[in-house]
Amino acid sequence: MFSLKPPRPTFRSYLLPPPQTDDQISAEPKIKKLEPVLLPGEIVVNEVNFVRKCIATDTSQYDLWGKLICSNFKISFITDDPMPLQKFHYRNLLLGEHDVPLTCIEQIVTVNDHKRKQKVLGPNQKLKFNPTELIIYCKDFRIVRFRFDESGPESAKKVCLAIAHYSQPTDLQLLFAFEYVGKKYHNSASNMNGVPCESGGGGVSGPGAGSSQKTPLFETYSDWDREVKRTGASGWRVCSVNEGYMVSTCLPEYFVVPSSLADQDLKIFSHSFVGRRIPLWCWSHSNGSALVRMALIKDVLQQRKIDQRICNAITKSHPQRSDVYKSDLDKTLPNIQEIQAAFVKLKQLCVNEPFEETEEKWLSSLESTRWLEYVRAFLKHSAELVYMLESKHLSVVLQEEEGRDLSCSVASLVQVMLDPYFRTITGFQSLIQKEWVMSGYQFLDRCNHLKRSEKESPLFLLFLDATWQLLEQYPAAFEFSETYLAVLYDSTRISLFGTFLFNSPHQRVKQSTKSYSSTLRAVPSSFRNGVLSDPELLPRRNSLVLKPKPDPQQQADGRGGDAEQYFRDWFSRPCDLHGVILPRLSAAHIKLWKLCYFRWVPEAQISLGGFITAFRKLSLLADEVDALSRTLRQQRGGALDAGCAEPAQSRMYFRAGGPQAHAAGTPEFLSSSFPFSPVGNLCRRSILGTPLSKFLSGAKIWLSTETLANED
Amino acid sequence: MGVNLSSMRRLRKRLPLSRQVPRLPPSRVSSMASASAPKCNSHTSENEPVKSTSQDGVNCDLNETVPRLPGETLITDKEVIYICPFNGPIKGRVYITNYRLYLRSLETDSTLIFDVPLGVISRIEKMGGATSRGENSYGLDITCKDMRNLRFALKQEGHSRRDMFEILTRYAFPLAHSLPLFAFLNEEKFNVDGWMVYNPVEEYRRQGLPNHQWRITFINKCYELCETYPALLVVPYRASDDDLRRVAAFRSRNRIPVLSWIHPENKMVIVRCSQPLVGMSGKRNKDDEKYLDVIRETNRQLSKLTIYDARPSVNAVANKATGGGYESDDAYHNAELFFLDIHNIHVMRESLKKVKDIVYPNVEESHWLSSLESTHWLEHIKLVLTGAIQVADKVSSGKSSVLVHCSDGWDRTAQLTSLAMLMLDSFYRSIEGFEILVQKEWISFGHKFASRIGHGDKNHADADRSPIFLQFVDCVWQMSKQFPTAFEFNERFLITILDHLYSCRFGTFLLNCESAREKQKVTERTVSLWSLINSNKEKFKNPFYTKEINRVLYPVASMRHLELWVNYYIRWNPRIKQQQPNAVEQRYMELLALRDDYIKRLEELQLANSSKVSSASTSPSSPSQMMPHVQTHF
């Protein structure tokens, strides 16, 4: 139910010969304006003019006219036409409204209407017809569609081929990140990882909060050391055997091991582990139980002995000498292929299938994707490990063949449930550094930046989804909002930052030549997440959470009892948001993350509605209370405090002082998909009135290459 | 974490937050309200029986016996074993009054286990016989109308269950024993009279009626035109009372088309009625045809009148066999008919039964979504909402006036008109507005509450029973989920209404139509549910409510957004129960309290500062001097 605005002049008008008056001069700069906004190091490789970007599926009346370019970083559609049907613009510092980073492209389909041909474009392929239409299927669920009716046929074809070529590089070094010379951000190191940089100090304005808000990257000895001390882990030490990646190329240079294991032993043991991955400490409970992740011991002869040694060492590091509980993730959880298959089905169901036709069987279709089942399995398993650590006082060892996929998810979820620090923005980011980036989660392969699809798996998304389930159940326990999680997911699709680009920390160091390595790291975190523009409009920060207590409550719940009883007791007590949180796991509680999966689907958008409308009111009130408290302090302190007045508030949600703030109603731009907009982002194509997907029933991936290639 | 949070933390350190909070959580508000309002009956603070029935076991004062409403008398009590489906058998003492069934644990502490109004009971069965073997196999199984069952085991000796069975049957189904419903015995007093909430003349005046096109008629004053309609009706100005009588002859049960709502600007109207009596032979009635044309012309629009027949078309055709039918194209040239495919009361009853099967006592876990789908409950919700959206959209866009009917015009029709009105008119989204909406479109227009719910009636298998009103409230809940700031009332308000739909404590939902209520003098002899709610409104308010006068709400009636109302349908399961109150709401209330507190302190500080200035005090106050002063405000 969009309010229809009067038609605007479109780009078509530029095609007309300008009246022979002084308009000649004014027309010139207009055309000049259609220049792409490029990042340092970004170059345009091809472009085509007079392109139409489709906005709605069923009508061309809102289509935009402009220029389509392909650069070594993105495809960009440049237009003078304002976006129709849209009341709010979500802007991204790195990307324009109509931009798609090349690494976000899933599939490129070219169509020729007259010849009734279409073809999925792979790299280095030939195109035997001149495309009249280009459809880009994106990894973030968008479907963007361009028409070339008025553009030069040859240039249209060239652009399509260029996009196909540049979006499917054969080598990591060809990714744009390596071209990107971030002079602009090559500033002081203190800017490097601090979360608060992006918010103008939003997170640290409290007195005494000072500079403690940097996200630890766990690249250094001291970050690990601080984490050991923060969790109060005694019996554990930071070890440097892997300095220079001498032992393993898929481990961080520094990590934490039982104090009783000597470096020399570790080196010897390392040969027996898959990937030479020495067991890694993740976290310690205040009761002394530790969470450890361990790869498979491939050396069968040594297996029992080494296993024994490691377990004994872990037991020794436990203040109560408690036993070790081993959890074999490969046996208990779905594997990465199953997760990928579920995700593909989910995507198919959410955006590719026609909306109305999937309505009737929506629930069972959703069930049959198995996505929610898997999310639940991860949460359930993690909660059971929480019970082992918390209630049984056992150290937990996560076992997985390589120890760098399922372990990342489970280790992170356990810590999010147990440690309120990881529910802050800084803490959550440090968790991702610790359990994903530094522990060797293969972002390059799993995100499939190089398009070798057999290794692709959305494990990181599954983790974010599981975190979202916790956030949904305990909204006040998290410092961040669901928008933050969605944007974090999106940033894995922008190949600009080192964070989500590599298979291991070693690979990053190796691949980053001298001058670039610092560039990759020295990106302020605002860009790391790729967001930021209208800070006051972005509800990234959750205004529900109270500042976590400095010391996590230690409820020494010594009783043994079984897990069932533990969960029952836990749920019967009032929940301490600064303590442990456990997910409710009944099927009725595990929900679909609508913001993430429906944000581009126009039919699913609740205009002027959704949770965000209540969240906005809450945020406004939080700001008001904040302002009052500041005034109060100033009044009370008189002249004394006046000097150190707080900097202007820069929360990342709605500002109390904003133009809309005191209007009684709900701002027009709010909708259930806020801050994202479905306009122009989900143009399902229909052929002769039949949705394309009709032709593809049974197709596993978006559009299977076999089915579509040169379809007649 | 900005300034406010750290400062709040400091506040918290000084005192527990709850004590600084002037706006107390609802429970405290209620007890305060009852204490400060002497007119209130002493039991009104406890007027939320269902709230305390939850299985989590609200600890009660040991001295307290059974809570009793004025007019409530204890009939019997007995030691039983309650077979809790979640926690196993519990030894307890059951108390039966003429209003409720109340169970207190006899183990360790005397926890309240449940407190169920007898009106909720739909069926009482004996389980096991005198010779049954096995532990707890002999007793009673009580099926409730609110998605749960209660099971008791009794001692097998001496027919110990016989008198309990008889007493329960007698008081749960008083109509079968020539006893009055409890509502007629209830002597509760409230400081607000809920019967005053709805005054049809006032409500029509609010809508700008009568006007030049529409008049109020008293033709049905003695319910002679239509027994199941209210006394007061709004009809086209150009239709005479004689016209109305002739139209009545052609409409099922004389339920003629009358106005429900008029758009304040474009004057499009929502009109409701029952099906035309077309029959197999395809009868026509010139008066009816003319009357519909008169309705169409009231807003001087040339477009056709839109008729929404709520039924699936097959059902509408089938109704011809029993004399009913629908408006055919050739008879009604200026009307356009659409079927909305909403199923009948029997389908809805069976669907809800299936919902109960998958949620009680245990939630179907392994194939939850497909099981939920197979109940079709959400699909029915979707169809009802979709129908209402279409009605609202036609009227709001000024495309045409709308006539809604089903077969008799008291089930699906009431759902559609009231939901469309809720979408169109923000007044109905306030607490009193919603009460008026229910009072008007449901109660006064003869939704057969007595038959659909079966108040005090023992015939549990009566085919007339159906959860039509529940389905409507579910739709309202779905809307409130999609628009969290649009409704003045909260979820608890809706659940309270549903609880008293069955409880028989109030007269509000009793009997089938206005004429029957008048005969029984319901408004004089019983208390209105709105008395309870309106004398304690804070409890039922949605803190996020933002009044928006002219906003039309269009919910998205898609399976992607419709959800099972877990807090209602699965509320008895302690493992499913969600945090109450909702964390976001709670946080908002805390912040509101904090804001008020800061404002108060700021004002006081400013006052103190200005008085200091005026007295030209010599020593400026140091923070240390200020602190104790400030702290006294906590």
Tab-separated table of C-alpha atoms in Angstrom, chain A residues 1 202-207 349-350 354-356 358-367 372 376 424 473-476 479 541 543-550 564 568 575 578 584-589 591 594 598 603-611 613-614 617-618 621-622 624-626 628-633 635-636 640 646 649 651 664-666 672, chain B residues 1-10 12 14 17 86-87 363-373 376 378-379 382 389 393 481-485 543-548 551 554-563 566 570 574-579 582-584 587-592 594-596 598-599 601-602 605-606 609 621 623 626-627 630:
chain	number	residue	atom	x	y	z
A	1	MET	CA	0.000	0.000	0.000
A	202	GLY	CA	28.408	7.003	21.773
A	203	GLY	CA	29.507	4.051	23.744
A	204	VAL	CA	32.057	5.692	25.924
A	205	SER	CA	30.543	8.921	27.011
A	206	GLY	CA	29.965	7.660	30.486
A	207	PRO	CA	32.437	8.905	33.035
A	349	LEU	CA	11.086	-20.075	-0.413
A	350	CYS	CA	11.515	-16.564	0.931
A	354	PRO	CA	5.792	-16.332	-5.958
A	355	PHE	CA	4.396	-14.890	-2.782
A	356	GLU	CA	0.770	-15.875	-3.117
A	358	THR	CA	3.488	-20.239	-1.330
A	359	GLU	CA	0.994	-18.895	1.158
A	360	GLU	CA	-1.164	-21.946	1.497
A	361	LYS	CA	1.650	-24.318	2.303
A	362	TRP	CA	3.911	-21.747	3.879
A	363	LEU	CA	4.331	-23.374	7.274
A	364	SER	CA	5.038	-26.853	6.013
A	365	SER	CA	7.319	-25.502	3.287
A	366	LEU	CA	9.214	-23.574	5.905
A	367	GLU	CA	9.460	-26.681	8.004
A	372	LEU	CA	14.639	-23.603	11.820
A	376	ARG	CA	17.172	-25.039	17.095
A	424	THR	CA	27.521	-6.060	24.292
A	473	GLN	CA	13.505	-13.996	23.621
A	474	TYR	CA	15.567	-11.651	25.788
A	475	PRO	CA	15.504	-8.293	24.059
A	476	ALA	CA	16.813	-6.486	27.112
A	479	GLU	CA	23.306	-4.132	23.697
A	541	ARG	CA	22.058	-0.047	19.232
A	543	SER	CA	18.132	0.937	23.950
A	544	LEU	CA	16.839	-1.782	26.176
A	545	VAL	CA	19.947	-2.909	27.851
A	546	LEU	CA	21.274	-1.607	31.081
A	547	LYS	CA	24.978	-1.365	31.476
A	548	PRO	CA	26.180	-4.788	32.385
A	549	LYS	CA	27.391	-5.200	35.879
A	550	PRO	CA	31.158	-5.205	35.944
A	564	GLU	CA	15.968	-31.438	32.570
A	568	ARG	CA	13.164	-26.405	34.647
A	575	CYS	CA	15.733	-14.230	34.626
A	578	HIS	CA	23.208	-9.865	33.450
A	584	ARG	CA	13.321	-21.502	25.088
A	585	LEU	CA	13.495	-24.357	22.685
A	586	SER	CA	9.953	-25.435	22.118
A	587	ALA	CA	9.152	-25.476	18.425
A	588	ALA	CA	6.698	-22.671	19.021
A	589	HIS	CA	9.536	-20.455	20.209
A	591	LYS	CA	10.886	-18.258	14.743
A	594	LYS	CA	11.785	-11.882	9.305
A	598	PHE	CA	11.790	-10.726	4.285
A	603	GLU	CA	4.330	-8.147	-0.041
A	604	ALA	CA	5.634	-9.020	3.402
A	605	GLN	CA	6.242	-5.463	4.438
A	606	ILE	CA	4.009	-4.072	7.158
A	607	SER	CA	3.809	-0.450	6.294
A	608	LEU	CA	3.900	1.826	9.358
A	609	GLY	CA	4.046	-1.214	11.555
A	610	GLY	CA	6.279	-3.873	12.958
A	611	PHE	CA	8.216	-4.068	16.193
A	613	THR	CA	7.388	1.278	15.829
A	614	ALA	CA	7.452	0.327	19.499
A	617	LYS	CA	9.107	5.030	21.056
A	618	LEU	CA	11.364	3.297	23.493
A	621	LEU	CA	12.133	7.914	25.654
A	622	ALA	CA	15.598	6.590	26.426
A	624	GLU	CA	14.755	11.923	26.759
A	625	VAL	CA	15.670	10.273	30.037
A	626	ASP	CA	19.285	10.592	29.068
A	628	LEU	CA	17.136	14.836	31.608
A	629	SER	CA	19.737	13.023	33.597
A	630	ARG	CA	22.435	15.149	32.053
A	631	THR	CA	20.577	18.353	32.789
A	632	LEU	CA	20.019	17.171	36.289
A	633	ARG	CA	23.672	16.509	36.804
A	635	GLN	CA	22.134	21.635	37.571
A	636	ARG	CA	23.277	19.826	40.600
A	640	LEU	CA	31.863	22.688	38.747
A	646	GLU	CA	28.815	15.507	27.812
A	649	GLN	CA	24.379	12.554	22.187
A	651	ARG	CA	23.067	7.191	19.887
A	664	ALA	CA	2.339	12.481	17.293
A	665	GLY	CA	2.192	9.745	14.741
A	666	THR	CA	4.419	7.024	13.496
A	672	SER	CA	8.584	-3.902	9.365
B	1	MET	CA	25.754	2.678	26.866
B	2	GLY	CA	25.404	6.345	27.216
B	3	VAL	CA	25.168	8.614	30.145
B	4	ASN	CA	21.768	7.611	31.236
B	5	LEU	CA	22.647	4.020	31.666
B	6	SER	CA	25.618	4.564	33.855
B	7	SER	CA	23.737	7.077	35.886
B	8	MET	CA	20.880	4.704	36.195
B	9	ARG	CA	23.209	2.085	37.379
B	10	ARG	CA	24.286	4.428	40.084
B	12	ARG	CA	20.176	1.289	41.175
B	14	ARG	CA	21.508	3.377	45.919
B	17	LEU	CA	14.891	0.483	41.153
B	86	PHE	CA	3.161	-31.097	33.508
B	87	ASN	CA	4.336	-31.921	36.999
B	363	VAL	CA	3.184	-29.168	22.301
B	364	GLU	CA	3.731	-31.142	19.148
B	365	GLU	CA	7.469	-30.734	18.769
B	366	SER	CA	8.786	-32.731	15.876
B	367	HIS	CA	6.566	-31.363	13.149
B	368	TRP	CA	5.263	-28.247	14.749
B	369	LEU	CA	4.810	-26.097	11.664
B	370	SER	CA	3.172	-28.703	9.487
B	371	SER	CA	0.947	-29.766	12.374
B	372	LEU	CA	-0.039	-26.174	12.881
B	373	GLU	CA	-0.744	-25.872	9.192
B	376	HIS	CA	-5.945	-24.624	9.303
B	378	LEU	CA	-4.201	-19.594	10.892
B	379	GLU	CA	-5.549	-20.039	7.403
B	382	LYS	CA	-6.036	-15.151	7.294
B	389	ILE	CA	-9.136	-5.677	4.704
B	393	ASP	CA	-10.112	-0.770	1.586
B	481	LYS	CA	1.233	-7.668	16.944
B	482	GLN	CA	1.711	-6.023	13.590
B	483	PHE	CA	0.989	-2.539	14.909
B	484	PRO	CA	2.368	-2.445	18.429
B	485	THR	CA	1.653	1.246	18.919
B	543	PRO	CA	2.413	1.670	27.092
B	544	PHE	CA	3.412	2.127	23.461
B	545	TYR	CA	0.011	3.357	22.391
B	546	THR	CA	0.166	6.395	20.150
B	547	LYS	CA	-3.132	7.944	19.315
B	548	GLU	CA	-3.404	8.485	15.600
B	551	ARG	CA	-4.851	6.282	10.274
B	554	TYR	CA	-3.873	-2.509	6.952
B	555	PRO	CA	-2.398	-5.588	8.519
B	556	VAL	CA	-0.529	-7.981	6.285
B	557	ALA	CA	-2.770	-11.014	6.161
B	558	SER	CA	-0.049	-13.391	5.146
B	559	MET	CA	1.013	-16.692	6.619
B	560	ARG	CA	4.442	-15.142	6.844
B	561	HIS	CA	3.228	-12.841	9.569
B	562	LEU	CA	0.336	-14.653	11.220
B	563	GLU	CA	1.354	-16.472	14.346
B	566	VAL	CA	1.037	-18.730	22.171
B	570	ILE	CA	-0.505	-22.522	25.164
B	574	PRO	CA	4.730	-23.779	32.180
B	575	ARG	CA	7.462	-24.591	29.705
B	576	ILE	CA	5.941	-22.430	27.045
B	577	LYS	CA	4.853	-19.498	29.092
B	578	GLN	CA	6.663	-16.406	28.064
B	579	GLN	CA	8.136	-13.726	30.210
B	582	ASN	CA	7.178	-8.517	28.126
B	583	ALA	CA	10.696	-7.134	28.563
B	584	VAL	CA	10.319	-4.316	26.110
B	587	ARG	CA	11.746	-1.439	30.131
B	588	TYR	CA	9.504	1.247	28.726
B	589	MET	CA	7.572	1.476	31.972
B	590	GLU	CA	10.805	1.741	33.916
B	591	LEU	CA	12.013	4.520	31.695
B	592	LEU	CA	8.709	6.341	32.021
B	594	LEU	CA	12.589	7.350	35.589
B	595	ARG	CA	11.616	10.245	33.395
B	596	ASP	CA	8.886	11.343	35.760
B	598	TYR	CA	13.942	13.129	36.907
B	599	ILE	CA	11.450	15.774	35.963
B	601	ARG	CA	13.771	16.234	40.870
B	602	LEU	CA	14.714	18.789	38.279
B	605	LEU	CA	16.268	21.528	42.165
B	606	GLN	CA	15.277	24.524	40.154
B	609	ASN	CA	18.200	27.020	43.347
B	621	SER	CA	26.134	24.666	47.871
B	623	PRO	CA	27.774	18.729	45.832
B	626	MET	CA	23.357	18.613	47.842
B	627	MET	CA	23.505	14.881	47.921
B	630	VAL	CA	18.593	14.848	46.635
